[in-house]
Short mmCIF file of C-alpha atoms in Angstrom, two decimals:
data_model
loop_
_atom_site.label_atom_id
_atom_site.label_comp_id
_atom_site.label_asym_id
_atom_site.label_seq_id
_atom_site.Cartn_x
_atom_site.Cartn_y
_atom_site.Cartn_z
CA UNK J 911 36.53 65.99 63.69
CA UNK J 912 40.02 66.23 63.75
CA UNK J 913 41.00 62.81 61.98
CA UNK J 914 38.42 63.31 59.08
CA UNK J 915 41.09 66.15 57.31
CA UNK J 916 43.57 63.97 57.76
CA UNK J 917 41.90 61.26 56.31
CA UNK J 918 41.22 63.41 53.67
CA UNK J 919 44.67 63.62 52.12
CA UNK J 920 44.84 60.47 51.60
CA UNK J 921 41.86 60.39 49.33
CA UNK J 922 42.41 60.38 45.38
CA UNK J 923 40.17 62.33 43.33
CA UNK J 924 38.37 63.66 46.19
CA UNK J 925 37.63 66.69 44.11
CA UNK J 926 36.19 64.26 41.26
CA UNK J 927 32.88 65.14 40.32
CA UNK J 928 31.95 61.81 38.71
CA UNK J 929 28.96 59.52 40.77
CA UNK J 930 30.72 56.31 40.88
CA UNK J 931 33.98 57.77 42.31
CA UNK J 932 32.02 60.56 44.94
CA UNK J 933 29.61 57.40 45.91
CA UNK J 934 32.68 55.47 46.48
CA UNK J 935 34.33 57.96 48.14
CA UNK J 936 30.75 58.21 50.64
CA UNK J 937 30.46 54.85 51.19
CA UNK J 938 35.06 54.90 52.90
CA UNK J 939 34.23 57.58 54.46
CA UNK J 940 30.83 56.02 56.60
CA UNK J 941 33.00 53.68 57.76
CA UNK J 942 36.19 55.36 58.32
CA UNK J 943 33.65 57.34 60.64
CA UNK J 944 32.05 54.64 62.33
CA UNK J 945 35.55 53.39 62.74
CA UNK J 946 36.73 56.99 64.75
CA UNK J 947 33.47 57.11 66.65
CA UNK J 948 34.39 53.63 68.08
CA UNK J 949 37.96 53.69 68.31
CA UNK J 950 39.00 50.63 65.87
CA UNK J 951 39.67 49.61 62.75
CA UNK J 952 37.07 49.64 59.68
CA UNK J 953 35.30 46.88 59.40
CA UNK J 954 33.66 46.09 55.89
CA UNK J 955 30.35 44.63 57.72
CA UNK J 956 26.94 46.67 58.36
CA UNK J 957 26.96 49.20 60.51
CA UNK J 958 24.25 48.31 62.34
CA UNK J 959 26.48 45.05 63.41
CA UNK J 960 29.88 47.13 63.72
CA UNK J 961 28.34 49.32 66.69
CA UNK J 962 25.61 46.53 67.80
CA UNK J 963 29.45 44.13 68.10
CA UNK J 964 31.44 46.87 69.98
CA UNK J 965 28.66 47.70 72.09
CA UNK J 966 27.07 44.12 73.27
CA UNK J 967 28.70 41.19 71.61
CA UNK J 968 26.23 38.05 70.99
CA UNK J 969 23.03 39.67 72.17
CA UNK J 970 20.27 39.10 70.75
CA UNK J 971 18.31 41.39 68.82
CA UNK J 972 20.64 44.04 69.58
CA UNK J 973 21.75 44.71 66.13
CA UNK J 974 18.26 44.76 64.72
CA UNK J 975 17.65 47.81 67.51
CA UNK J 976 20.55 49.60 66.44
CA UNK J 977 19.27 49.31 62.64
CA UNK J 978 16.23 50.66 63.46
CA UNK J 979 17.71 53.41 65.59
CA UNK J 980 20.00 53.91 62.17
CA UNK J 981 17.64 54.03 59.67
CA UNK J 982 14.99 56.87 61.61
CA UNK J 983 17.52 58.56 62.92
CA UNK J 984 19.75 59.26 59.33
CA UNK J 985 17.96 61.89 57.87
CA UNK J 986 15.56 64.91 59.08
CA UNK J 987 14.95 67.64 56.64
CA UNK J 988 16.98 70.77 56.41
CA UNK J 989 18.41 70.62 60.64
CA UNK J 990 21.09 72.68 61.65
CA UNK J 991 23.68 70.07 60.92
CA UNK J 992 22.03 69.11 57.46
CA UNK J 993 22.24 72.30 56.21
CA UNK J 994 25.59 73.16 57.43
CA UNK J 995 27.07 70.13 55.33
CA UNK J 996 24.61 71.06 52.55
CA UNK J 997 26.64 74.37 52.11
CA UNK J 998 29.65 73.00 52.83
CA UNK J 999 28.97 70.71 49.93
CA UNK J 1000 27.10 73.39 47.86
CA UNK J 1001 31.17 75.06 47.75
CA UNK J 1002 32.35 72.14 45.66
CA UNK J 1003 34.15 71.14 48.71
CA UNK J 1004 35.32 67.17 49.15
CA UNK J 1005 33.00 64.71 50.77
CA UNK J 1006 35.20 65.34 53.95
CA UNK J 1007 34.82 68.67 55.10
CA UNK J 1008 31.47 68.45 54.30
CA UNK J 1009 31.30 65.53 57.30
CA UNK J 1010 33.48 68.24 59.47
CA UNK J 1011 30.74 70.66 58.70
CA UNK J 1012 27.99 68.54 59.99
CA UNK J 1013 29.89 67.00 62.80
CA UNK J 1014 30.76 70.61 63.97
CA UNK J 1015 27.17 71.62 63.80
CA UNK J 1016 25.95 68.12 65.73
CA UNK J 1017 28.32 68.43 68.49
CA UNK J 1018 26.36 71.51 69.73
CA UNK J 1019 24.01 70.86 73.32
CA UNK J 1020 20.81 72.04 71.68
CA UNK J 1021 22.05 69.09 68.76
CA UNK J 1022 23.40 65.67 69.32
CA UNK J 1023 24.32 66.70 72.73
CA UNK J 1024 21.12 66.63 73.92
CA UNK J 1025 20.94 63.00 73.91
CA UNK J 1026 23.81 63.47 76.60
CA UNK J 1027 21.15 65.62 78.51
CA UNK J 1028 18.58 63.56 77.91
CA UNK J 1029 20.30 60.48 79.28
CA UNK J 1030 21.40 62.67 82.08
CA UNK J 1031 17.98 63.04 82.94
CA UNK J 1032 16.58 59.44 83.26
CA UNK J 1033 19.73 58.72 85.33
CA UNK J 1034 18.96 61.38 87.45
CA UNK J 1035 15.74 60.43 88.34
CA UNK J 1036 17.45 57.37 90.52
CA UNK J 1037 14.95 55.74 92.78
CA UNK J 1038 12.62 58.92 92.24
CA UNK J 1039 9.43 58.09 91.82
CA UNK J 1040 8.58 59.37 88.43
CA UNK J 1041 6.08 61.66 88.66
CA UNK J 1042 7.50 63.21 91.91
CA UNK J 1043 10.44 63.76 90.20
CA UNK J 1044 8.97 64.93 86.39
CA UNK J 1045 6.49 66.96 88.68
CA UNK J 1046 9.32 68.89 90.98
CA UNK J 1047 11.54 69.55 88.05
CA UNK J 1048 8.22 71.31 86.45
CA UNK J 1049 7.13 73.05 89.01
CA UNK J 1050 11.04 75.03 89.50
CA UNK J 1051 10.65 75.70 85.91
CA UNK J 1052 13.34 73.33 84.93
CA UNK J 1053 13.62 71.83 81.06
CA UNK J 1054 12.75 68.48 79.92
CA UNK J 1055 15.18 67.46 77.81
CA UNK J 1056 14.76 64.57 75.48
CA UNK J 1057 11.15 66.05 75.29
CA UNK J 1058 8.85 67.81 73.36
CA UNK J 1059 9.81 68.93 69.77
CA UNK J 1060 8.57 71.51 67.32
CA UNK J 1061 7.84 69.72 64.62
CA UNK J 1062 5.73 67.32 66.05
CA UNK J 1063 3.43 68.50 68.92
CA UNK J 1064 1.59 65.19 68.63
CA UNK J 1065 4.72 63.10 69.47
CA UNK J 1066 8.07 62.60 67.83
CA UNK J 1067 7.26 59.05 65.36
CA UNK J 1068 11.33 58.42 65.77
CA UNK J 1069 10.94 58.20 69.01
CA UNK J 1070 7.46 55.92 69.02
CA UNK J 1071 8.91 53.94 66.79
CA UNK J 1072 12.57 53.27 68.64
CA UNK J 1073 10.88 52.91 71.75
CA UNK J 1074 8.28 50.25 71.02
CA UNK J 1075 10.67 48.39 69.65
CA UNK J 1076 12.69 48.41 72.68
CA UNK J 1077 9.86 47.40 74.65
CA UNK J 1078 9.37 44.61 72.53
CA UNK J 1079 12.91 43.65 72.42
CA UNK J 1080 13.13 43.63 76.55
CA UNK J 1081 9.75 43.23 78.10
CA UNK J 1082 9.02 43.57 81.62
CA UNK J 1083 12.74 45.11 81.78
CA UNK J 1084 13.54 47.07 85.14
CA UNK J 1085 14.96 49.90 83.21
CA UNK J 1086 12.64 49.57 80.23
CA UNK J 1087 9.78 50.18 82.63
CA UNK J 1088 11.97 52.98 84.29
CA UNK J 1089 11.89 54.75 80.89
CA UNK J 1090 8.24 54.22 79.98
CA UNK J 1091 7.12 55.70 83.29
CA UNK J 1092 9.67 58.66 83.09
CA UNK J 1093 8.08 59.19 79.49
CA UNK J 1094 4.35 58.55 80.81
CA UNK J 1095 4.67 61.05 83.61
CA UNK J 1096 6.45 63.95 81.38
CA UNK J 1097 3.05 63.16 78.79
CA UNK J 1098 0.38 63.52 82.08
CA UNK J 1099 2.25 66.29 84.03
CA UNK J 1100 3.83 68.34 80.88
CA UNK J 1101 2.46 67.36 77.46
CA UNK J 1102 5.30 66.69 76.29
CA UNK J 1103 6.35 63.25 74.20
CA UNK J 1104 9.60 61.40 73.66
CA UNK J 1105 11.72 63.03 71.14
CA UNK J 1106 14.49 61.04 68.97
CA UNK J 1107 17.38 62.48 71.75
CA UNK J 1108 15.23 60.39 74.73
CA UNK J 1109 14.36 57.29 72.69
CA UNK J 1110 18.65 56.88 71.60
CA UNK J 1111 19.42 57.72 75.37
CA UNK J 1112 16.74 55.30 76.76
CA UNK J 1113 18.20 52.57 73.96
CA UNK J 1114 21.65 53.13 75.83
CA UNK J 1115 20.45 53.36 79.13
CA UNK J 1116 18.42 49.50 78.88
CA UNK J 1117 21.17 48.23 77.37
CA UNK J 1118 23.82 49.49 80.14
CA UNK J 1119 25.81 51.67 78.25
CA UNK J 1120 26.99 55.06 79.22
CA UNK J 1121 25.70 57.82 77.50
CA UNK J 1122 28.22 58.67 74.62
CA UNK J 1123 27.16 55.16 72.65
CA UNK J 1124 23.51 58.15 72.34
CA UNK J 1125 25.84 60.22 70.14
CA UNK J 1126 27.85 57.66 68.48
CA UNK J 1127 24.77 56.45 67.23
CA UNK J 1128 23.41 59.80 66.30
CA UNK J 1129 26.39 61.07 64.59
CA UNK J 1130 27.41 57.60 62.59
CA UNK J 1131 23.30 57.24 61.66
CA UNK J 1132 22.90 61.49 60.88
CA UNK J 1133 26.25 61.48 58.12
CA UNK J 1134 24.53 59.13 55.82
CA UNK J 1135 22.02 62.04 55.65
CA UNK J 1136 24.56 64.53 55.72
CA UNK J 1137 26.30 62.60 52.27
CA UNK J 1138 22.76 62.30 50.57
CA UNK J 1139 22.21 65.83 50.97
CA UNK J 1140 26.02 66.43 49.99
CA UNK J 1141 26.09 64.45 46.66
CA UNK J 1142 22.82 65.82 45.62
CA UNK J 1143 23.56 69.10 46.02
CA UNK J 1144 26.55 68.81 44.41
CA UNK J 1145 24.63 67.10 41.24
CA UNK J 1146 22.23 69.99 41.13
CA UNK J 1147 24.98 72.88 41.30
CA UNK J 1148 25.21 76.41 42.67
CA UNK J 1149 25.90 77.58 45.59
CA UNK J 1150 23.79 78.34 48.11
CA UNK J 1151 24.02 81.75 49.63
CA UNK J 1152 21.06 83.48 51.44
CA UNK J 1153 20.49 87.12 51.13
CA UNK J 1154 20.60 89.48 54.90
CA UNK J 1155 18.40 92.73 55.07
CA UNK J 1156 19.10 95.05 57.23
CA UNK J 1157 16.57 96.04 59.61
CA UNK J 1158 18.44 98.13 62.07
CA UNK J 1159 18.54 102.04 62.44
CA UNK J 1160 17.77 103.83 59.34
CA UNK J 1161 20.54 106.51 57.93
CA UNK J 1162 20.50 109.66 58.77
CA UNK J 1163 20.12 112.08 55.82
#
């Protein structure tokens, strides 16, 4: 967050309106980003195999996770970060700030930080057994986090579809089945489902990485969504700029 402006200067014609150059300009600035998230230089290969290299060299499959984990995880409707680069961007402001915007907005607990929580809690679980643990928490009244979401009371499909394949990837895996039984107890106890923030923090937790690769992740996946929504917006025009009514104590006559 505090690189990207400084990045920024160093851009030419970052105010330039034309596709080609703002597309160009995207496509720097994803991996400039990647680059800062990881601490290194830009590399010009996928991302999927920058992170998948910096995170487990030579293992197999890895990359292919990570792609997956990309790919569901880049884009989600109007969310609190989306919409705070969308009217960034709607300002005519340069490809940059709009990333600041959404990167601000992400680094929130109840946003990308919940992966940290989320991670948090299948870590704190230990040697618990699961649905002791998922149970006790319950019972006090305590959160689940990396659980449960309102958009999808059947079950977050991210999730499903990050999880399977890291089941698939590392079957019969002690901490694969660690996370499976920590998800199936949460379902049978709570009713509450995976949500994308568990599935990233269970993808760094079988892999034995701490929890920040969860945010990387998030936040290099989530600005590819963030640029979409930026360039179109900017394509379209206007700015957007909601209307407030006021619905406190009437005037006095």
């Amino acid at each position: 967050m505090a690189a990207l402006p400084l990045l920024a200067l160093d851009v030419p014609r970052s105010f330039n309106a034309a596709p080609p150059v703002r597309h160009a300009i995207a496509a720097t600035l994803l991996r400039h980003n990647a680059a800062l998230l990881l601490a290194r230089e830009p590399a010009r290969d996928p991302l999927h195999r920058v992170l998948a290299s910096r995170w487990r060299p030579g293992k197999r499959g890895f990359a292919e996770l990570v792609r997956l984990a990309l790919v569901v995880a880049a884009d989600h409707e109007l969310n609190v970060s989306a919409f705070a680069a969308r009217v960034v961007a709607s300002t005519g402001a340069h490809l940059h700030a709009t990333a600041c915007a959404g990167l601000a907005a992400l680094s929130g607990p109840r946003h990308g930080g919940a992966t940290a929580r989320a991670y948090a809690l299948i870590e704190d679980a230990g040697g618990a057994a699961p649905r002791d643990w998922i149970g006790a928490r319950w019972e006090r009244g305590d959160e689940l986090p990396g659980f449960g979401h309102a958009l999808y009371p059947h079950g977050d499909p991210r999730a499903a579809a990050i999880l399977d394949q890291l089941e698939h990837s590392a079957p019969g895996a002690p901490a694969m089945q660690r996370v499976r039984q920590l998800a199936d107890a949460a379902e049978d106890i709570a009713g509450q489902r995976p949500n994308l923030d568990f599935a990233l923090a269970a993808l760094a937790h079988a892999h034995g990485l701490p929890a920040m690769p969860a945010l990387v992740l998030f936040a290099a996946s989530r600005l590819t969504g963030w640029l979409a929504h930026a360039l179109e917006q900017q394509a379209l025009g206007g700015l957007i700029r909601p209307r407030a009514r006021y619905v406190g104590v009437a005037a006095q006559a």
